[in-house]
Amino acid sequence: MDQQTIIDFINAYGYLGVAGLIAIETIFPPIPSELVLTFTGYLTTTSQLSIWGAIVAATLGAYIGAVVLYWLGRLLNAEQIERWLAGRWGKILHLKASDVAKAEAYFRRKGGWAVFLGRFVPVVRSLISLPAGMVKYPFAKFSWLTLSGTLIWNTVLILVGHYAGQAWPTILAIVEDWLIVIVVVVMISGLIWLGYKYKKQRS
């Protein structure tokens, strides 16, 4: 799916288009969430889309896609998934068995937090749900960590697109190189702000 098709789809279907594209992106990594989300952020300045509505739609879409992969992981073992990806479906999804192996190794290294942290890593962001399902990681914890990670990811990129305005394509190119740094800065800033508010309420 090329850039113009993605832009046209969001223009045509609004929140539903955002949720649908992000759900598909979670299952099909080649669709770039950075493009979808920054353009959506820009649309909040030129259409009836609101920032919070866009964030909710994108987070819901990401969660739906993650849940699909989680339950696929619960239904199939590693050998079945690798065999599945080695054939026609691997070509359709643009995925290799080695991609799943990397996601599984990342999950075993980080444990449950890989579900949260993996949302900020390309390809792993999509595939981390598979090993979580394969090891039967508790669904409630999986859901909470998935929603938390995707909420941060979506919020940062939509806000970037919103404040970049018509310069969003230029900013997107920069964001792709510095995205992890931007996410970390936003997370730290958010924690500092929450700590300040908590301290203020206690005093």
PDB file of C-alpha atoms in Angstrom:
ATOM      1  CA  MET A   1       0.000   0.000   0.000  1.00  0.00           C
ATOM      2  CA  ASP A   2       1.656   3.247  -1.143  1.00  0.00           C
ATOM      3  CA  GLN A   3       1.658   6.592   0.678  1.00  0.00           C
ATOM      4  CA  GLN A   4      -1.043   8.225  -1.449  1.00  0.00           C
ATOM      5  CA  THR A   5      -3.401   5.252  -1.014  1.00  0.00           C
ATOM      6  CA  ILE A   6      -2.996   5.467   2.762  1.00  0.00           C
ATOM      7  CA  ILE A   7      -3.664   9.216   2.737  1.00  0.00           C
ATOM      8  CA  ASP A   8      -6.742   8.809   0.514  1.00  0.00           C
ATOM      9  CA  PHE A   9      -8.089   6.029   2.756  1.00  0.00           C
ATOM     10  CA  ILE A  10      -7.838   8.144   5.912  1.00  0.00           C
ATOM     11  CA  ASN A  11      -9.374  11.121   4.117  1.00  0.00           C
ATOM     12  CA  ALA A  12     -12.309   8.974   3.012  1.00  0.00           C
ATOM     13  CA  TYR A  13     -13.047   7.016   6.213  1.00  0.00           C
ATOM     14  CA  GLY A  14     -11.837   9.232   9.072  1.00  0.00           C
ATOM     15  CA  TYR A  15     -11.628   7.519  12.480  1.00  0.00           C
ATOM     16  CA  LEU A  16     -12.701   4.167  11.029  1.00  0.00           C
ATOM     17  CA  GLY A  17      -9.949   4.450   8.419  1.00  0.00           C
ATOM     18  CA  VAL A  18      -7.348   5.246  11.084  1.00  0.00           C
ATOM     19  CA  ALA A  19      -8.415   2.294  13.269  1.00  0.00           C
ATOM     20  CA  GLY A  20      -8.538  -0.062  10.281  1.00  0.00           C
ATOM     21  CA  LEU A  21      -5.121   0.925   8.921  1.00  0.00           C
ATOM     22  CA  ILE A  22      -3.438   0.669  12.314  1.00  0.00           C
ATOM     23  CA  ALA A  23      -5.055  -2.747  12.919  1.00  0.00           C
ATOM     24  CA  ILE A  24      -3.753  -3.906   9.534  1.00  0.00           C
ATOM     25  CA  GLU A  25      -0.337  -2.336  10.211  1.00  0.00           C
ATOM     26  CA  THR A  26      -0.063  -4.299  13.439  1.00  0.00           C
ATOM     27  CA  ILE A  27      -0.585  -7.546  11.507  1.00  0.00           C
ATOM     28  CA  PHE A  28       1.171  -6.479   8.279  1.00  0.00           C
ATOM     29  CA  PRO A  29       4.374  -4.611   9.354  1.00  0.00           C
ATOM     30  CA  PRO A  30       5.170  -3.167   5.871  1.00  0.00           C
ATOM     31  CA  ILE A  31       2.380  -0.579   6.327  1.00  0.00           C
ATOM     32  CA  PRO A  32       4.191   2.258   8.168  1.00  0.00           C
ATOM     33  CA  SER A  33       2.372   3.400  11.302  1.00  0.00           C
ATOM     34  CA  GLU A  34       4.598   6.505  11.373  1.00  0.00           C
ATOM     35  CA  LEU A  35       3.016   7.693   8.116  1.00  0.00           C
ATOM     36  CA  VAL A  36      -0.540   6.814   9.158  1.00  0.00           C
ATOM     37  CA  LEU A  37      -0.261   8.513  12.543  1.00  0.00           C
ATOM     38  CA  THR A  38       1.572  11.695  11.553  1.00  0.00           C
ATOM     39  CA  PHE A  39      -0.809  12.287   8.656  1.00  0.00           C
ATOM     40  CA  THR A  40      -3.740  11.664  10.997  1.00  0.00           C
ATOM     41  CA  GLY A  41      -2.272  14.249  13.354  1.00  0.00           C
ATOM     42  CA  TYR A  42      -2.098  16.734  10.490  1.00  0.00           C
ATOM     43  CA  LEU A  43      -5.741  15.986   9.603  1.00  0.00           C
ATOM     44  CA  THR A  44      -6.790  17.102  13.093  1.00  0.00           C
ATOM     45  CA  THR A  45      -5.884  20.622  11.939  1.00  0.00           C
ATOM     46  CA  THR A  46      -7.794  20.515   8.636  1.00  0.00           C
ATOM     47  CA  SER A  47     -10.820  18.274   9.267  1.00  0.00           C
ATOM     48  CA  GLN A  48     -13.369  17.367  11.935  1.00  0.00           C
ATOM     49  CA  LEU A  49     -11.027  14.752  13.412  1.00  0.00           C
ATOM     50  CA  SER A  50     -10.039  15.607  16.984  1.00  0.00           C
ATOM     51  CA  ILE A  51      -6.699  14.760  18.563  1.00  0.00           C
ATOM     52  CA  TRP A  52      -8.228  12.552  21.267  1.00  0.00           C
ATOM     53  CA  GLY A  53     -10.614  10.892  18.833  1.00  0.00           C
ATOM     54  CA  ALA A  54      -7.687  10.047  16.561  1.00  0.00           C
ATOM     55  CA  ILE A  55      -5.638   8.692  19.474  1.00  0.00           C
ATOM     56  CA  VAL A  56      -8.523   6.499  20.666  1.00  0.00           C
ATOM     57  CA  ALA A  57      -9.185   5.187  17.134  1.00  0.00           C
ATOM     58  CA  ALA A  58      -5.504   4.387  16.541  1.00  0.00           C
ATOM     59  CA  THR A  59      -5.102   2.711  19.942  1.00  0.00           C
ATOM     60  CA  LEU A  60      -8.231   0.611  19.439  1.00  0.00           C
ATOM     61  CA  GLY A  61      -6.994  -0.452  16.000  1.00  0.00           C
ATOM     62  CA  ALA A  62      -3.559  -1.392  17.353  1.00  0.00           C
ATOM     63  CA  TYR A  63      -5.131  -3.395  20.173  1.00  0.00           C
ATOM     64  CA  ILE A  64      -7.396  -5.321  17.796  1.00  0.00           C
ATOM     65  CA  GLY A  65      -4.440  -6.230  15.589  1.00  0.00           C
ATOM     66  CA  ALA A  66      -2.335  -7.255  18.593  1.00  0.00           C
ATOM     67  CA  VAL A  67      -5.124  -9.455  19.963  1.00  0.00           C
ATOM     68  CA  VAL A  68      -5.456 -11.260  16.620  1.00  0.00           C
ATOM     69  CA  LEU A  69      -1.739 -12.118  16.690  1.00  0.00           C
ATOM     70  CA  TYR A  70      -1.848 -13.035  20.385  1.00  0.00           C
ATOM     71  CA  TRP A  71      -4.561 -15.632  19.832  1.00  0.00           C
ATOM     72  CA  LEU A  72      -2.824 -16.887  16.714  1.00  0.00           C
ATOM     73  CA  GLY A  73       0.216 -17.473  18.923  1.00  0.00           C
ATOM     74  CA  ARG A  74      -1.912 -19.384  21.423  1.00  0.00           C
ATOM     75  CA  LEU A  75      -3.411 -21.593  18.735  1.00  0.00           C
ATOM     76  CA  LEU A  76      -0.161 -22.396  16.895  1.00  0.00           C
ATOM     77  CA  ASN A  77       3.284 -23.426  18.121  1.00  0.00           C
ATOM     78  CA  ALA A  78       6.580 -21.960  16.890  1.00  0.00           C
ATOM     79  CA  GLU A  79       7.146 -24.700  14.306  1.00  0.00           C
ATOM     80  CA  GLN A  80       3.673 -24.261  12.806  1.00  0.00           C
ATOM     81  CA  ILE A  81       4.073 -20.480  12.568  1.00  0.00           C
ATOM     82  CA  GLU A  82       7.521 -20.764  10.976  1.00  0.00           C
ATOM     83  CA  ARG A  83       6.213 -23.318   8.465  1.00  0.00           C
ATOM     84  CA  TRP A  84       3.247 -21.050   7.746  1.00  0.00           C
ATOM     85  CA  LEU A  85       5.492 -18.052   7.083  1.00  0.00           C
ATOM     86  CA  ALA A  86       7.892 -20.085   4.959  1.00  0.00           C
ATOM     87  CA  GLY A  87       5.141 -20.526   2.372  1.00  0.00           C
ATOM     88  CA  ARG A  88       2.674 -18.305   0.559  1.00  0.00           C
ATOM     89  CA  TRP A  89       1.495 -16.422   3.651  1.00  0.00           C
ATOM     90  CA  GLY A  90       5.008 -15.280   4.476  1.00  0.00           C
ATOM     91  CA  LYS A  91       5.233 -13.611   1.068  1.00  0.00           C
ATOM     92  CA  ILE A  92       1.799 -12.002   1.460  1.00  0.00           C
ATOM     93  CA  LEU A  93       2.642 -10.660   4.931  1.00  0.00           C
ATOM     94  CA  HIS A  94       6.219  -9.748   3.957  1.00  0.00           C
ATOM     95  CA  LEU A  95       7.462 -11.699   6.974  1.00  0.00           C
ATOM     96  CA  LYS A  96      10.104 -14.386   7.471  1.00  0.00           C
ATOM     97  CA  ALA A  97      10.368 -17.110  10.089  1.00  0.00           C
ATOM     98  CA  SER A  98      13.499 -15.341  11.362  1.00  0.00           C
ATOM     99  CA  ASP A  99      11.369 -12.269  12.193  1.00  0.00           C
ATOM    100  CA  VAL A 100       9.249 -14.371  14.549  1.00  0.00           C
ATOM    101  CA  ALA A 101      12.382 -15.917  16.063  1.00  0.00           C
ATOM    102  CA  LYS A 102      13.763 -12.422  16.794  1.00  0.00           C
ATOM    103  CA  ALA A 103      10.489 -11.347  18.414  1.00  0.00           C
ATOM    104  CA  GLU A 104      10.426 -14.535  20.506  1.00  0.00           C
ATOM    105  CA  ALA A 105      14.031 -13.981  21.653  1.00  0.00           C
ATOM    106  CA  TYR A 106      13.160 -10.370  22.550  1.00  0.00           C
ATOM    107  CA  PHE A 107      10.154 -11.547  24.554  1.00  0.00           C
ATOM    108  CA  ARG A 108      12.137 -14.164  26.474  1.00  0.00           C
ATOM    109  CA  ARG A 109      14.863 -11.584  27.203  1.00  0.00           C
ATOM    110  CA  LYS A 110      12.521  -8.842  28.444  1.00  0.00           C
ATOM    111  CA  GLY A 111       9.657 -10.953  29.765  1.00  0.00           C
ATOM    112  CA  GLY A 112       6.207  -9.397  29.952  1.00  0.00           C
ATOM    113  CA  TRP A 113       7.635  -5.894  29.573  1.00  0.00           C
ATOM    114  CA  ALA A 114       8.582  -6.839  26.008  1.00  0.00           C
ATOM    115  CA  VAL A 115       4.881  -6.420  25.176  1.00  0.00           C
ATOM    116  CA  PHE A 116       5.131  -2.783  26.273  1.00  0.00           C
ATOM    117  CA  LEU A 117       8.647  -1.942  25.058  1.00  0.00           C
ATOM    118  CA  GLY A 118       8.206  -3.807  21.788  1.00  0.00           C
ATOM    119  CA  ARG A 119       5.552  -1.308  20.678  1.00  0.00           C
ATOM    120  CA  PHE A 120       8.363   1.186  20.015  1.00  0.00           C
ATOM    121  CA  VAL A 121      10.518  -1.148  17.886  1.00  0.00           C
ATOM    122  CA  PRO A 122       9.803  -1.595  14.137  1.00  0.00           C
ATOM    123  CA  VAL A 123       8.686  -5.134  13.125  1.00  0.00           C
ATOM    124  CA  VAL A 124       8.940  -6.288  16.775  1.00  0.00           C
ATOM    125  CA  ARG A 125       6.036  -3.904  17.408  1.00  0.00           C
ATOM    126  CA  SER A 126       3.832  -6.134  15.282  1.00  0.00           C
ATOM    127  CA  LEU A 127       5.235  -9.565  16.063  1.00  0.00           C
ATOM    128  CA  ILE A 128       5.748  -9.364  19.840  1.00  0.00           C
ATOM    129  CA  SER A 129       2.142 -10.505  20.322  1.00  0.00           C
ATOM    130  CA  LEU A 130       2.906 -13.920  18.798  1.00  0.00           C
ATOM    131  CA  PRO A 131       5.404 -15.128  21.433  1.00  0.00           C
ATOM    132  CA  ALA A 132       3.201 -13.650  24.171  1.00  0.00           C
ATOM    133  CA  GLY A 133       0.411 -15.914  22.952  1.00  0.00           C
ATOM    134  CA  MET A 134       2.744 -18.879  22.430  1.00  0.00           C
ATOM    135  CA  VAL A 135       3.871 -18.844  26.090  1.00  0.00           C
ATOM    136  CA  LYS A 136       0.279 -18.175  27.190  1.00  0.00           C
ATOM    137  CA  TYR A 137       1.153 -14.875  28.846  1.00  0.00           C
ATOM    138  CA  PRO A 138      -1.889 -13.721  30.910  1.00  0.00           C
ATOM    139  CA  PHE A 139      -4.302 -11.981  28.554  1.00  0.00           C
ATOM    140  CA  ALA A 140      -5.258  -9.254  31.053  1.00  0.00           C
ATOM    141  CA  LYS A 141      -1.597  -8.250  31.538  1.00  0.00           C
ATOM    142  CA  PHE A 142      -1.004  -8.496  27.783  1.00  0.00           C
ATOM    143  CA  SER A 143      -3.954  -6.175  27.160  1.00  0.00           C
ATOM    144  CA  TRP A 144      -2.839  -3.609  29.737  1.00  0.00           C
ATOM    145  CA  LEU A 145       0.769  -3.500  28.482  1.00  0.00           C
ATOM    146  CA  THR A 146      -0.351  -3.394  24.841  1.00  0.00           C
ATOM    147  CA  LEU A 147      -2.804  -0.546  25.419  1.00  0.00           C
ATOM    148  CA  SER A 148      -0.238   1.416  27.458  1.00  0.00           C
ATOM    149  CA  GLY A 149       2.535   1.072  24.876  1.00  0.00           C
ATOM    150  CA  THR A 150       0.369   1.776  21.852  1.00  0.00           C
ATOM    151  CA  LEU A 151      -1.296   4.736  23.589  1.00  0.00           C
ATOM    152  CA  ILE A 152       2.106   6.396  24.087  1.00  0.00           C
ATOM    153  CA  TRP A 153       3.287   5.569  20.549  1.00  0.00           C
ATOM    154  CA  ASN A 154       0.075   6.843  18.952  1.00  0.00           C
ATOM    155  CA  THR A 155      -0.125   9.974  21.098  1.00  0.00           C
ATOM    156  CA  VAL A 156       3.449  11.052  20.311  1.00  0.00           C
ATOM    157  CA  LEU A 157       3.108  10.590  16.543  1.00  0.00           C
ATOM    158  CA  ILE A 158      -0.344  12.162  16.272  1.00  0.00           C
ATOM    159  CA  LEU A 159       0.814  15.192  18.263  1.00  0.00           C
ATOM    160  CA  VAL A 160       3.902  15.467  16.044  1.00  0.00           C
ATOM    161  CA  GLY A 161       1.671  15.520  12.951  1.00  0.00           C
ATOM    162  CA  HIS A 162      -0.736  17.985  14.562  1.00  0.00           C
ATOM    163  CA  TYR A 163       1.922  20.536  15.501  1.00  0.00           C
ATOM    164  CA  ALA A 164       3.931  20.037  12.305  1.00  0.00           C
ATOM    165  CA  GLY A 165       0.892  21.066  10.231  1.00  0.00           C
ATOM    166  CA  GLN A 166       1.548  21.177   6.503  1.00  0.00           C
ATOM    167  CA  ALA A 167       5.208  20.403   7.148  1.00  0.00           C
ATOM    168  CA  TRP A 168       4.274  16.896   8.367  1.00  0.00           C
ATOM    169  CA  PRO A 169       6.005  15.052   5.460  1.00  0.00           C
ATOM    170  CA  THR A 170       9.283  16.832   6.243  1.00  0.00           C
ATOM    171  CA  ILE A 171       8.919  16.245   9.980  1.00  0.00           C
ATOM    172  CA  LEU A 172       8.069  12.577   9.310  1.00  0.00           C
ATOM    173  CA  ALA A 173      11.478  12.044   7.695  1.00  0.00           C
ATOM    174  CA  ILE A 174      13.153  13.491  10.798  1.00  0.00           C
ATOM    175  CA  VAL A 175      10.913  11.602  13.201  1.00  0.00           C
ATOM    176  CA  GLU A 176      11.770   8.253  11.592  1.00  0.00           C
ATOM    177  CA  ASP A 177      15.432   8.827  12.540  1.00  0.00           C
ATOM    178  CA  TRP A 178      14.790  10.180  16.042  1.00  0.00           C
ATOM    179  CA  LEU A 179      11.546   8.474  17.039  1.00  0.00           C
ATOM    180  CA  ILE A 180      12.883   6.417  19.953  1.00  0.00           C
ATOM    181  CA  VAL A 181      14.534   9.529  21.426  1.00  0.00           C
ATOM    182  CA  ILE A 182      11.303  11.498  21.032  1.00  0.00           C
ATOM    183  CA  VAL A 183       9.252   8.748  22.714  1.00  0.00           C
ATOM    184  CA  VAL A 184      11.704   8.503  25.634  1.00  0.00           C
ATOM    185  CA  VAL A 185      11.698  12.292  26.116  1.00  0.00           C
ATOM    186  CA  VAL A 186       7.879  12.384  26.083  1.00  0.00           C
ATOM    187  CA  MET A 187       7.661   9.475  28.557  1.00  0.00           C
ATOM    188  CA  ILE A 188      10.150  11.084  30.951  1.00  0.00           C
ATOM    189  CA  SER A 189       8.378  14.448  30.661  1.00  0.00           C
ATOM    190  CA  GLY A 190       5.050  12.748  31.370  1.00  0.00           C
ATOM    191  CA  LEU A 191       6.432  10.989  34.457  1.00  0.00           C
ATOM    192  CA  ILE A 192       7.912  14.241  35.760  1.00  0.00           C
ATOM    193  CA  TRP A 193       4.583  16.014  35.207  1.00  0.00           C
ATOM    194  CA  LEU A 194       2.652  13.224  36.988  1.00  0.00           C
ATOM    195  CA  GLY A 195       5.135  13.321  39.881  1.00  0.00           C
ATOM    196  CA  TYR A 196       4.739  17.089  40.138  1.00  0.00           C
ATOM    197  CA  LYS A 197       0.927  16.844  40.141  1.00  0.00           C
ATOM    198  CA  TYR A 198       0.993  14.077  42.750  1.00  0.00           C
ATOM    199  CA  LYS A 199       3.368  16.046  44.994  1.00  0.00           C
ATOM    200  CA  LYS A 200       1.240  19.163  44.619  1.00  0.00           C
ATOM    201  CA  GLN A 201      -1.921  17.270  45.635  1.00  0.00           C
ATOM    202  CA  ARG A 202      -0.179  15.799  48.681  1.00  0.00           C
ATOM    203  CA  SER A 203       1.071  19.215  49.890  1.00  0.00           C
TER     204      SER A 203
END
